[in-house]
Tab-separated table of C-alpha atoms in Angstrom:
chain	number	residue	atom	x	y	z
A	23	UNK	CA	12.006	-29.365	5.135
A	24	UNK	CA	12.844	-25.948	6.090
A	25	UNK	CA	11.527	-25.163	9.695
A	26	UNK	CA	10.451	-21.682	10.384
A	27	UNK	CA	13.769	-21.062	12.621
A	28	UNK	CA	15.788	-21.664	9.418
A	29	UNK	CA	13.653	-19.489	7.406
A	30	UNK	CA	14.381	-16.655	10.207
A	31	UNK	CA	17.884	-16.992	10.128
A	32	UNK	CA	18.103	-17.073	6.324
A	33	UNK	CA	15.882	-13.596	6.157
A	34	UNK	CA	17.976	-11.856	8.716
A	35	UNK	CA	21.199	-12.444	7.022
A	36	UNK	CA	19.432	-11.477	3.770
A	37	UNK	CA	18.399	-7.997	5.331
A	38	UNK	CA	20.916	-7.370	7.754
A	39	UNK	CA	22.505	-4.609	5.741
A	40	UNK	CA	19.441	-3.521	3.958
A	41	UNK	CA	17.684	-1.134	6.425
A	42	UNK	CA	19.196	0.325	9.536
A	43	UNK	CA	16.513	-0.354	12.865
A	44	UNK	CA	14.153	2.369	13.139
A	45	UNK	CA	14.433	4.995	15.447
A	46	UNK	CA	12.524	7.995	14.380
A	47	UNK	CA	10.955	10.603	16.812
A	48	UNK	CA	8.516	13.153	15.801
A	49	UNK	CA	8.363	16.515	17.544
A	50	UNK	CA	5.471	19.004	16.701
A	51	UNK	CA	4.891	22.296	17.935
A	52	UNK	CA	1.365	22.071	16.653
A	53	UNK	CA	-0.124	18.860	17.053
A	54	UNK	CA	-0.190	16.721	20.305
A	55	UNK	CA	1.790	13.492	19.501
A	56	UNK	CA	1.092	10.384	21.540
A	57	UNK	CA	3.535	7.158	21.933
A	58	UNK	CA	2.359	3.705	21.596
A	59	UNK	CA	4.050	0.426	21.759
A	60	UNK	CA	4.138	-2.139	18.930
A	61	UNK	CA	6.072	-5.049	20.196
A	62	UNK	CA	8.358	-3.486	22.686
A	63	UNK	CA	9.021	-0.718	20.096
A	64	UNK	CA	7.782	2.725	21.029
A	65	UNK	CA	6.620	4.553	17.912
A	66	UNK	CA	5.178	8.060	17.990
A	67	UNK	CA	2.160	8.721	15.851
A	68	UNK	CA	-0.767	11.438	15.454
A	69	UNK	CA	-4.380	10.702	15.852
A	70	UNK	CA	-5.723	12.813	13.094
A	71	UNK	CA	-9.132	13.484	12.152
A	72	UNK	CA	-11.307	16.900	11.446
A	73	UNK	CA	-11.199	18.026	14.990
A	74	UNK	CA	-7.467	18.946	13.935
A	75	UNK	CA	-8.574	21.173	11.217
A	76	UNK	CA	-8.384	24.361	13.131
A	77	UNK	CA	-4.809	23.750	13.718
A	78	UNK	CA	-4.071	23.761	10.184
A	79	UNK	CA	-3.334	27.374	9.619
A	80	UNK	CA	-0.684	27.378	12.268
A	81	UNK	CA	0.811	23.778	10.572
A	82	UNK	CA	1.187	25.655	7.370
A	83	UNK	CA	2.619	28.756	8.625
A	84	UNK	CA	4.496	30.687	5.815
A	85	UNK	CA	2.190	28.581	3.109
A	86	UNK	CA	0.277	30.813	1.246
A	87	UNK	CA	-0.119	28.439	-1.694
A	88	UNK	CA	-0.025	24.885	-2.272
A	89	UNK	CA	0.917	23.664	-5.982
A	90	UNK	CA	-0.394	19.818	-6.539
A	91	UNK	CA	1.487	18.461	-9.410
A	92	UNK	CA	-0.389	15.808	-11.444
A	93	UNK	CA	-4.250	14.910	-11.703
A	94	UNK	CA	-3.931	11.408	-11.532
A	95	UNK	CA	-5.338	9.169	-8.579
A	96	UNK	CA	-3.458	10.483	-5.707
A	97	UNK	CA	-3.174	14.099	-7.561
A	98	UNK	CA	-7.240	14.560	-8.055
A	99	UNK	CA	-7.874	13.058	-4.508
A	100	UNK	CA	-5.264	14.805	-2.612
A	101	UNK	CA	-6.073	18.295	-4.365
A	102	UNK	CA	-9.417	18.277	-3.538
A	103	UNK	CA	-9.018	17.170	0.043
A	104	UNK	CA	-6.667	20.004	0.773
A	105	UNK	CA	-8.808	22.388	-0.766
A	106	UNK	CA	-12.042	21.230	1.187
A	107	UNK	CA	-10.051	21.051	4.317
A	108	UNK	CA	-8.408	24.521	3.835
A	109	UNK	CA	-11.633	26.282	2.607
A	110	UNK	CA	-11.818	28.441	5.537
A	111	UNK	CA	-8.234	29.573	5.808
A	112	UNK	CA	-6.234	32.135	3.014
A	113	UNK	CA	-4.068	29.020	1.861
A	114	UNK	CA	-4.735	28.425	-2.048
A	115	UNK	CA	-4.549	25.144	-3.423
A	116	UNK	CA	-3.601	24.916	-7.372
A	117	UNK	CA	-2.891	22.409	-9.874
A	118	UNK	CA	-0.198	21.955	-12.147
A	119	UNK	CA	-0.027	20.137	-15.265
A	120	UNK	CA	2.202	19.811	-18.311
A	121	UNK	CA	0.906	21.581	-21.284
A	122	UNK	CA	-1.513	19.837	-23.634
A	123	UNK	CA	-2.294	17.417	-20.665
A	124	UNK	CA	-5.740	15.261	-21.171
A	125	UNK	CA	-6.681	16.521	-17.397
A	126	UNK	CA	-6.425	20.349	-17.720
A	127	UNK	CA	-10.287	20.682	-18.626
A	128	UNK	CA	-11.286	18.080	-15.728
A	129	UNK	CA	-9.259	19.943	-13.208
A	130	UNK	CA	-10.596	23.284	-14.216
A	131	UNK	CA	-14.127	21.592	-14.103
A	132	UNK	CA	-13.642	20.634	-10.584
A	133	UNK	CA	-12.999	24.224	-9.460
A	134	UNK	CA	-9.543	24.244	-9.547
A	135	UNK	CA	-7.158	27.338	-10.970
A	136	UNK	CA	-4.693	25.193	-13.401
A	137	UNK	CA	-1.583	26.316	-14.780
A	138	UNK	CA	1.521	24.792	-16.481
A	139	UNK	CA	3.462	22.429	-14.177
A	140	UNK	CA	6.516	24.745	-13.946
A	141	UNK	CA	4.667	27.712	-13.631
A	142	UNK	CA	3.072	26.302	-10.472
A	143	UNK	CA	6.152	24.874	-8.925
A	144	UNK	CA	7.426	28.375	-9.167
A	145	UNK	CA	4.454	30.102	-7.369
A	146	UNK	CA	3.920	27.779	-4.382
A	147	UNK	CA	5.286	27.415	-1.034
A	148	UNK	CA	4.655	23.895	-0.793
A	149	UNK	CA	4.956	21.712	-4.172
A	150	UNK	CA	3.408	18.314	-3.914
A	151	UNK	CA	4.654	16.052	-6.458
A	152	UNK	CA	1.857	13.470	-7.738
A	153	UNK	CA	2.882	13.037	-11.410
A	154	UNK	CA	3.712	9.223	-12.500
A	155	UNK	CA	6.777	8.114	-11.349
A	156	UNK	CA	8.443	7.776	-14.725
A	157	UNK	CA	7.517	11.347	-15.724
A	158	UNK	CA	8.853	12.379	-12.174
A	159	UNK	CA	12.086	10.494	-13.275
A	160	UNK	CA	12.056	12.530	-16.174
A	161	UNK	CA	11.295	15.836	-15.095
A	162	UNK	CA	12.856	16.173	-11.691
A	163	UNK	CA	15.423	18.305	-12.837
A	164	UNK	CA	13.319	21.083	-14.353
A	165	UNK	CA	11.191	20.939	-11.363
A	166	UNK	CA	14.320	21.321	-8.589
A	167	UNK	CA	15.349	24.226	-11.116
A	168	UNK	CA	12.222	25.838	-10.947
A	169	UNK	CA	11.345	25.801	-6.918
A	170	UNK	CA	11.050	28.879	-5.152
A	171	UNK	CA	13.157	30.264	-2.312
A	172	UNK	CA	12.211	28.548	0.747
A	173	UNK	CA	9.695	26.173	-0.717
A	174	UNK	CA	9.261	22.893	0.468
A	175	UNK	CA	9.132	19.605	-1.685
A	176	UNK	CA	6.332	17.253	-0.973
A	177	UNK	CA	6.225	13.393	-2.044
A	178	UNK	CA	3.263	10.884	-1.529
A	179	UNK	CA	5.958	8.015	-2.530
A	180	UNK	CA	9.780	7.547	-2.168
A	181	UNK	CA	10.154	6.515	-5.931
A	182	UNK	CA	12.286	9.625	-6.473
A	183	UNK	CA	14.789	8.958	-3.924
A	184	UNK	CA	15.240	5.397	-5.109
A	185	UNK	CA	15.809	6.987	-8.706
A	186	UNK	CA	18.095	9.662	-7.599
A	187	UNK	CA	20.447	7.424	-5.535
A	188	UNK	CA	20.566	5.152	-8.749
A	189	UNK	CA	22.088	8.138	-10.387
A	190	UNK	CA	24.281	8.965	-7.703
A	191	UNK	CA	22.538	12.253	-7.170
A	192	UNK	CA	20.095	13.693	-4.286
A	193	UNK	CA	17.567	16.708	-3.592
A	194	UNK	CA	18.405	20.007	-4.014
A	195	UNK	CA	20.642	21.189	-0.946
A	196	UNK	CA	19.033	23.649	1.645
A	197	UNK	CA	15.616	22.535	0.602
A	198	UNK	CA	12.979	20.540	2.914
A	199	UNK	CA	11.801	17.531	1.553
A	200	UNK	CA	8.944	15.690	3.285
A	201	UNK	CA	6.486	12.892	2.502
A	202	UNK	CA	3.002	11.701	3.374
A	203	UNK	CA	1.906	8.466	2.143
A	204	UNK	CA	-1.733	7.508	2.211
A	205	UNK	CA	-1.995	3.685	2.925
A	206	UNK	CA	-4.210	3.493	-0.144
A	207	UNK	CA	-5.130	4.494	-3.773
A	208	UNK	CA	-6.346	7.658	-4.298
A	209	UNK	CA	-9.867	6.870	-4.765
A	210	UNK	CA	-10.000	5.304	-1.265
A	211	UNK	CA	-8.291	8.674	-0.215
A	212	UNK	CA	-10.958	10.738	-1.526
A	213	UNK	CA	-14.079	8.341	-0.984
A	214	UNK	CA	-13.709	7.727	2.667
A	215	UNK	CA	-12.780	11.571	2.993
A	216	UNK	CA	-16.329	12.454	1.387
A	217	UNK	CA	-17.993	9.674	3.551
A	218	UNK	CA	-16.414	11.088	6.900
A	219	UNK	CA	-17.410	14.722	6.436
A	220	UNK	CA	-19.769	14.395	9.444
A	221	UNK	CA	-17.623	11.823	10.990
A	222	UNK	CA	-14.234	12.482	12.773
A	223	UNK	CA	-11.555	9.912	12.330
A	224	UNK	CA	-12.934	8.848	8.742
A	225	UNK	CA	-10.017	8.678	6.309
A	226	UNK	CA	-7.155	6.464	5.058
A	227	UNK	CA	-4.113	6.289	7.414
A	228	UNK	CA	-0.686	7.598	6.360
A	229	UNK	CA	2.736	7.736	6.928
A	230	UNK	CA	4.750	10.680	7.165
A	231	UNK	CA	8.435	11.126	6.329
A	232	UNK	CA	10.676	13.953	6.634
A	233	UNK	CA	13.859	13.778	4.751
A	234	UNK	CA	15.367	17.150	5.108
A	235	UNK	CA	13.958	20.046	7.258
A	236	UNK	CA	15.860	23.537	5.889
A	237	UNK	CA	14.442	26.148	8.693
A	238	UNK	CA	12.483	23.731	11.342
A	239	UNK	CA	8.869	23.713	9.611
A	240	UNK	CA	9.083	20.334	7.983
A	241	UNK	CA	7.616	18.172	10.305
A	242	UNK	CA	4.584	20.444	10.992
A	243	UNK	CA	3.729	21.042	7.431
A	244	UNK	CA	3.996	17.260	6.886
A	245	UNK	CA	1.605	16.478	9.747
A	246	UNK	CA	-0.782	19.118	8.451
A	247	UNK	CA	-0.759	18.024	4.993
A	248	UNK	CA	-1.745	14.317	6.321
A	249	UNK	CA	-4.559	15.881	8.767
A	250	UNK	CA	-5.816	17.853	5.913
A	251	UNK	CA	-6.292	14.942	3.501
A	252	UNK	CA	-8.066	12.902	6.064
A	253	UNK	CA	-5.441	10.555	7.498
A	254	UNK	CA	-7.021	9.220	11.058
A	255	UNK	CA	-3.969	7.943	11.945
A	256	UNK	CA	-0.636	8.961	10.996
A	257	UNK	CA	2.755	7.441	11.870
A	258	UNK	CA	6.594	8.243	10.977
A	259	UNK	CA	8.915	6.587	8.902
A	260	UNK	CA	11.691	7.463	6.514
A	261	UNK	CA	11.577	8.172	2.944
A	262	UNK	CA	14.014	4.988	2.146
A	263	UNK	CA	11.548	2.680	4.490
A	264	UNK	CA	8.659	3.791	2.820
A	265	UNK	CA	9.563	3.043	-0.873
A	266	UNK	CA	11.168	-0.255	0.204
A	267	UNK	CA	8.068	-1.329	1.806
A	268	UNK	CA	5.792	0.440	-0.453
A	269	UNK	CA	7.171	-1.006	-3.819
A	270	UNK	CA	7.775	-4.673	-2.226
A	271	UNK	CA	4.523	-4.713	-0.817
A	272	UNK	CA	2.559	-3.700	-4.202
A	273	UNK	CA	4.037	-6.452	-5.845
A	274	UNK	CA	3.264	-8.839	-3.228
A	275	UNK	CA	0.267	-8.990	-0.882
A	276	UNK	CA	-1.182	-5.971	-2.288
A	277	UNK	CA	-1.577	-6.988	-5.476
A	278	UNK	CA	0.759	-9.628	-7.253
A	279	UNK	CA	-0.084	-12.277	-4.412
A	280	UNK	CA	-3.993	-11.869	-4.543
A	281	UNK	CA	-3.977	-12.025	-8.508
A	282	UNK	CA	-1.746	-15.133	-8.448
A	283	UNK	CA	-4.195	-16.873	-5.724
A	284	UNK	CA	-7.117	-15.931	-7.687
A	285	UNK	CA	-5.658	-17.399	-11.238
A	286	UNK	CA	-3.849	-20.664	-9.312
A	287	UNK	CA	-6.829	-21.592	-6.784
A	288	UNK	CA	-9.366	-21.485	-9.669
A	289	UNK	CA	-7.930	-23.508	-11.829
A	290	UNK	CA	-7.184	-26.076	-8.882
A	291	UNK	CA	-10.766	-26.200	-7.906
A	292	UNK	CA	-11.860	-26.795	-11.563
A	293	UNK	CA	-9.591	-29.254	-12.067
A	294	UNK	CA	-10.866	-30.908	-8.934
A	295	UNK	CA	-14.383	-31.041	-10.018
A	296	UNK	CA	-15.939	-27.267	-8.847
A	297	UNK	CA	-18.115	-25.871	-11.153
A	298	UNK	CA	-16.528	-22.531	-12.641
A	299	UNK	CA	-18.810	-20.600	-10.595
A	300	UNK	CA	-17.852	-22.097	-7.347
A	301	UNK	CA	-14.380	-22.319	-8.064
A	302	UNK	CA	-14.419	-18.281	-8.241
A	303	UNK	CA	-16.207	-18.519	-4.857
A	304	UNK	CA	-13.889	-20.433	-3.218
A	305	UNK	CA	-10.527	-18.574	-4.808
A	306	UNK	CA	-11.571	-15.119	-5.368
A	307	UNK	CA	-14.704	-14.081	-3.777
A	308	UNK	CA	-14.053	-15.452	-0.518
A	309	UNK	CA	-10.433	-13.809	-0.377
A	310	UNK	CA	-11.897	-10.417	-1.143
A	311	UNK	CA	-14.714	-10.760	0.782
A	312	UNK	CA	-15.177	-12.578	4.120
A	313	UNK	CA	-11.555	-13.353	4.588
A	314	UNK	CA	-10.462	-9.595	4.159
A	315	UNK	CA	-13.403	-8.497	6.202
A	316	UNK	CA	-12.656	-10.966	9.009
A	317	UNK	CA	-8.594	-9.719	9.063
A	318	UNK	CA	-10.010	-5.937	8.902
A	319	UNK	CA	-12.034	-6.153	12.010
A	320	UNK	CA	-10.485	-8.830	13.950
A	321	UNK	CA	-6.988	-9.127	12.456
A	322	UNK	CA	-5.201	-12.566	11.620
A	323	UNK	CA	-6.298	-14.162	14.957
A	324	UNK	CA	-10.115	-14.227	13.524
A	325	UNK	CA	-9.001	-16.144	10.691
A	326	UNK	CA	-7.286	-18.681	12.690
A	327	UNK	CA	-9.889	-19.167	15.096
A	328	UNK	CA	-12.590	-19.456	12.420
A	329	UNK	CA	-11.570	-23.199	11.633
A	330	UNK	CA	-11.602	-26.378	13.660
A	331	UNK	CA	-11.291	-30.175	13.009
A	332	UNK	CA	-10.585	-31.101	9.256
A	333	UNK	CA	-10.791	-27.445	8.068
A	334	UNK	CA	-8.126	-26.166	10.741
A	335	UNK	CA	-5.769	-28.801	9.358
A	336	UNK	CA	-6.467	-27.759	5.746
A	337	UNK	CA	-5.523	-24.235	6.719
A	338	UNK	CA	-2.721	-25.030	8.384
A	339	UNK	CA	-1.032	-27.293	5.796
A	340	UNK	CA	-1.789	-24.723	3.246
A	341	UNK	CA	-0.238	-21.933	5.688
A	342	UNK	CA	2.974	-23.958	6.258
A	343	UNK	CA	3.566	-24.974	2.716
A	344	UNK	CA	2.653	-21.777	1.259
A	345	UNK	CA	5.007	-19.574	3.784
A	346	UNK	CA	7.804	-21.733	3.154
A	347	UNK	CA	7.482	-21.237	-0.733
A	348	UNK	CA	6.770	-17.738	-0.757
A	349	UNK	CA	9.825	-16.620	1.878
A	350	UNK	CA	12.548	-17.066	-0.253
A	351	UNK	CA	10.448	-15.291	-3.129
A	352	UNK	CA	9.823	-12.072	-1.224
A	353	UNK	CA	13.670	-12.342	0.070
A	354	UNK	CA	14.151	-11.631	-3.862
A	355	UNK	CA	11.589	-9.115	-4.179
A	356	UNK	CA	12.943	-7.128	-1.484
A	357	UNK	CA	16.747	-7.379	-2.623
A	358	UNK	CA	15.878	-6.342	-6.516
A	359	UNK	CA	13.965	-3.177	-4.754
A	360	UNK	CA	16.601	-2.695	-2.557
A	361	UNK	CA	19.176	-2.944	-5.038
A	362	UNK	CA	17.687	-0.547	-7.498
A	363	UNK	CA	16.924	-3.253	-10.260
A	364	UNK	CA	13.037	-2.717	-9.508
A	365	UNK	CA	13.276	0.685	-9.965
A	366	UNK	CA	15.601	0.509	-13.376
A	367	UNK	CA	13.065	-2.014	-14.596
A	368	UNK	CA	10.053	0.278	-14.018
A	369	UNK	CA	11.912	3.173	-16.046
A	370	UNK	CA	13.153	0.699	-18.715
A	371	UNK	CA	9.207	-0.588	-19.176
A	372	UNK	CA	7.874	2.887	-18.819
A	373	UNK	CA	9.874	4.276	-21.992
A	374	UNK	CA	8.733	1.069	-23.614
A	375	UNK	CA	5.144	1.825	-23.063
A	376	UNK	CA	4.585	4.315	-26.154
A	377	UNK	CA	5.106	1.396	-28.328
A	378	UNK	CA	4.105	-1.621	-26.503
A	379	UNK	CA	1.161	-0.317	-24.224
A	380	UNK	CA	0.408	-2.563	-21.210
A	381	UNK	CA	-2.611	-4.950	-21.874
A	382	UNK	CA	-5.181	-5.743	-19.060
A	383	UNK	CA	-4.952	-8.604	-17.017
A	384	UNK	CA	-8.374	-10.042	-17.135
A	385	UNK	CA	-7.811	-12.189	-20.221
A	386	UNK	CA	-8.646	-15.712	-18.708
A	387	UNK	CA	-11.851	-17.154	-18.639
A	388	UNK	CA	-12.121	-16.807	-14.828
A	389	UNK	CA	-12.442	-12.940	-14.723
A	390	UNK	CA	-15.769	-13.886	-16.975
A	391	UNK	CA	-16.802	-15.978	-14.629
A	392	UNK	CA	-16.081	-13.391	-11.694
A	393	UNK	CA	-18.324	-10.904	-13.571
A	394	UNK	CA	-21.213	-13.295	-13.491
A	395	UNK	CA	-20.547	-14.040	-9.676
A	396	UNK	CA	-20.822	-10.386	-8.625
A	397	UNK	CA	-23.851	-10.338	-10.532
A	398	UNK	CA	-25.450	-12.950	-8.569
A	399	UNK	CA	-23.793	-12.045	-5.156
A	400	UNK	CA	-26.904	-11.627	-3.390
A	401	UNK	CA	-27.715	-15.449	-3.899
A	402	UNK	CA	-24.720	-16.609	-2.958
A	403	UNK	CA	-23.613	-18.129	0.251
A	404	UNK	CA	-19.955	-17.246	0.907
A	405	UNK	CA	-17.689	-18.554	3.700
A	406	UNK	CA	-13.914	-18.442	3.949
A	407	UNK	CA	-12.454	-21.352	2.453
A	408	UNK	CA	-9.964	-22.783	4.779
A	409	UNK	CA	-7.320	-23.652	1.723
A	410	UNK	CA	-7.463	-19.986	0.094
A	411	UNK	CA	-7.322	-18.719	3.478
A	412	UNK	CA	-4.448	-20.629	4.358
A	413	UNK	CA	-2.416	-19.529	1.498
A	414	UNK	CA	-3.233	-15.953	1.909
A	415	UNK	CA	-2.382	-15.972	5.243
A	416	UNK	CA	1.139	-17.812	4.583
A	417	UNK	CA	1.684	-15.168	2.009
A	418	UNK	CA	0.972	-12.106	4.156
A	419	UNK	CA	2.905	-13.503	7.426
A	420	UNK	CA	6.168	-14.306	5.121
A	421	UNK	CA	5.970	-10.320	4.179
A	422	UNK	CA	5.281	-9.235	7.519
A	423	UNK	CA	8.414	-11.351	8.515
A	424	UNK	CA	10.820	-10.143	5.617
A	425	UNK	CA	9.668	-6.650	6.679
A	426	UNK	CA	10.463	-7.117	10.234
A	427	UNK	CA	13.768	-8.618	9.402
A	428	UNK	CA	14.755	-5.503	7.349
A	429	UNK	CA	14.270	-3.236	10.146
A	430	UNK	CA	10.793	-1.619	9.214
A	431	UNK	CA	8.758	0.088	12.131
A	432	UNK	CA	5.975	-2.288	13.154
A	433	UNK	CA	3.118	0.188	12.330
A	434	UNK	CA	4.597	0.248	8.266
A	435	UNK	CA	4.682	-3.529	8.467
A	436	UNK	CA	0.951	-3.604	9.634
A	437	UNK	CA	0.051	-0.870	7.127
A	438	UNK	CA	1.720	-2.290	4.108
A	439	UNK	CA	1.263	-5.879	4.776
A	440	UNK	CA	-2.115	-6.076	6.363
A	441	UNK	CA	-4.463	-2.738	6.863
A	442	UNK	CA	-3.906	-1.108	3.216
A	443	UNK	CA	-4.622	-4.660	1.863
A	444	UNK	CA	-7.994	-5.492	3.446
A	445	UNK	CA	-9.266	-1.784	4.061
A	446	UNK	CA	-8.433	-0.108	1.078
A	447	UNK	CA	-7.722	-2.234	-2.185
A	448	UNK	CA	-9.931	-5.543	-1.279
A	449	UNK	CA	-13.322	-3.312	-1.121
A	450	UNK	CA	-12.318	-2.370	-4.562
A	451	UNK	CA	-11.492	-5.790	-5.833
A	452	UNK	CA	-14.489	-7.201	-4.254
A	453	UNK	CA	-16.840	-4.627	-5.987
A	454	UNK	CA	-15.014	-4.706	-9.371
A	455	UNK	CA	-12.530	-7.420	-9.303
A	456	UNK	CA	-8.879	-8.185	-8.556
A	457	UNK	CA	-8.028	-7.195	-12.190
A	458	UNK	CA	-9.531	-4.017	-12.187
A	459	UNK	CA	-7.551	-2.908	-8.950
A	460	UNK	CA	-4.254	-3.801	-10.648
A	461	UNK	CA	-5.579	-2.415	-14.047
A	462	UNK	CA	-5.966	1.135	-12.131
A	463	UNK	CA	-3.015	1.511	-9.876
A	464	UNK	CA	0.010	3.718	-10.962
A	465	UNK	CA	2.300	2.459	-13.858
A	466	UNK	CA	4.807	1.433	-11.025
A	467	UNK	CA	2.150	-0.896	-9.494
A	468	UNK	CA	0.856	-2.072	-12.477
A	469	UNK	CA	4.304	-3.164	-14.091
A	470	UNK	CA	5.108	-4.556	-10.694
A	471	UNK	CA	2.111	-6.478	-10.534
A	472	UNK	CA	2.356	-8.049	-13.851
A	473	UNK	CA	6.163	-8.941	-13.341
A	474	UNK	CA	5.955	-10.677	-9.945
A	475	UNK	CA	2.211	-12.124	-9.885
A	476	UNK	CA	3.248	-14.803	-12.243
A	477	UNK	CA	6.100	-15.804	-10.231
A	478	UNK	CA	3.888	-15.901	-7.221
A	479	UNK	CA	1.342	-18.210	-9.302
A	480	UNK	CA	3.980	-20.705	-10.140
A	481	UNK	CA	5.086	-21.155	-6.483
A	482	UNK	CA	1.498	-21.865	-5.756
A	483	UNK	CA	1.198	-24.277	-8.660
A	484	UNK	CA	4.555	-25.911	-8.603
A	485	UNK	CA	5.349	-25.862	-4.846
A	486	UNK	CA	2.122	-25.392	-2.449
A	487	UNK	CA	-0.429	-27.766	-4.578
A	488	UNK	CA	1.861	-30.801	-4.972
A	489	UNK	CA	3.006	-30.761	-1.288
A	490	UNK	CA	-0.912	-30.562	-0.464
A	491	UNK	CA	-1.594	-33.282	-3.037
A	492	UNK	CA	1.120	-35.383	-1.249
A	493	UNK	CA	-0.549	-35.071	2.313
A	494	UNK	CA	0.445	-31.516	3.499
A	495	UNK	CA	3.823	-31.309	5.063
A	496	UNK	CA	2.227	-29.818	8.359
A	497	UNK	CA	5.042	-28.018	10.654
A	498	UNK	CA	4.113	-27.670	14.367
A	499	UNK	CA	6.913	-25.082	14.934
A	500	UNK	CA	5.604	-22.725	12.232
A	501	UNK	CA	2.205	-23.121	13.303
A	502	UNK	CA	3.242	-22.414	16.879
A	503	UNK	CA	5.080	-19.322	15.415
A	504	UNK	CA	1.613	-17.977	13.974
A	505	UNK	CA	-0.300	-18.472	16.723
A	506	UNK	CA	2.487	-16.576	19.218
A	507	UNK	CA	3.190	-14.055	16.329
A	508	UNK	CA	3.735	-10.765	17.485
A	509	UNK	CA	1.617	-9.025	14.508
A	510	UNK	CA	-1.607	-10.099	16.288
A	511	UNK	CA	-0.616	-7.569	19.266
A	512	UNK	CA	0.273	-4.986	16.953
A	513	UNK	CA	-2.958	-5.142	14.725
A	514	UNK	CA	-4.938	-5.301	18.068
A	515	UNK	CA	-2.960	-1.848	19.152
A	516	UNK	CA	-3.189	-0.270	15.664
A	517	UNK	CA	-6.706	-1.175	15.590
A	518	UNK	CA	-7.518	1.677	18.244
A	519	UNK	CA	-6.790	3.899	15.554
A	520	UNK	CA	-8.629	2.325	12.589
A	521	UNK	CA	-10.841	4.727	10.265
A	522	UNK	CA	-14.359	4.938	12.040
A	523	UNK	CA	-16.214	3.520	9.147
A	524	UNK	CA	-15.352	1.121	6.322
A	525	UNK	CA	-14.895	2.398	2.843
A	526	UNK	CA	-18.059	2.398	0.760
A	527	UNK	CA	-17.177	1.466	-2.875
């Protein structure tokens, strides 16, 4: 049996050279930053909100036109939020698309001046690149060549950095490169912004990274951009740290693992005699509903304290066996991202899509049952199933520990491993299905979920369930570590900066 301490030693050895300990320190001439303590580490953050909109002209000093390149989920949401937040300024937001883009009519109908992608790049002081990752990998050379002198490059994902490194290249010299990375999909970014028009602090949390600062403006511009899209809590990271945690996280706890749990636990419950409807409630409805809600409002501690007696033992057994099964698998996943293999895999898969389009992931009978359950939701009593909760929490903490051992800042760990899942993605999963969520994410995320969810599902079926059937394999050391885990205090601190309302899907 592999105890918690042994798991930790193995994880540290795997990640020791992956990511240097985070030591960022934002400084701003426009916004009042604060320091918070997360597990003994000081992180500098900005509490955003609409109260800061009057400072946006100062933050965007020297910027008269923002070019949003792309009209996908993030492009649409961020362009609209930026425009609405800057409506009383002289800063214009334009949308750049490739010739013949099917989105041209929609973006025009939304009230934007739309231009050919490279023309918008040439005429913009801040160029926010929100086209698909594969397209960005293909077109970045042309985009870089079209940049106006002094223009700032903006990203919402570190994928391009990973791609450039794989090619032995970098961003153009003497060009500021910044990132604002919302901790949720574009629909969430726009929906919470709309909900919060009259409520300060409503929105999706975001991380900010300054990769290169050519003229001293980069940090203020990045913070202004995050404020303008509605982020209530903005924390600092690096572009490398962001893509490592984001790409690994979406393949694990954000998308791949929920899909694996839904499929595997549903089949197990049916095999043990539950009706299909009851099996779906235990496997999926409770996970995306009350379990996610409990974590969102009370952290993992709220789930642990939910159970007593036999249910507590069931939860703890499922937690222990899942943590041990998933720790090495998440280590492998992180290695694949850090090595560049996962980026190469996405690039290769993207090239095949024209001949071999992705199918949806809702082909099994379970998803038909799920539609019926959602239609009858008002008539159902749904509680948190202890086994499902144990599997989910074991997976979540395994990811938290992997990211911590790799040197990610605790604010990023909490957002990528917990908050983005329960506050942004799970509400959509609950309303429309886990499969819907997967099939409406970016191409990179969709490919990753399809690749890794079966691995996690196999671990549940072949490792977790056999041990549970054999009496559990309870590990007191692992449970003690869960009860004393620093993630509890981290989540309690970050909860002070939680959006002021829940998303309404």
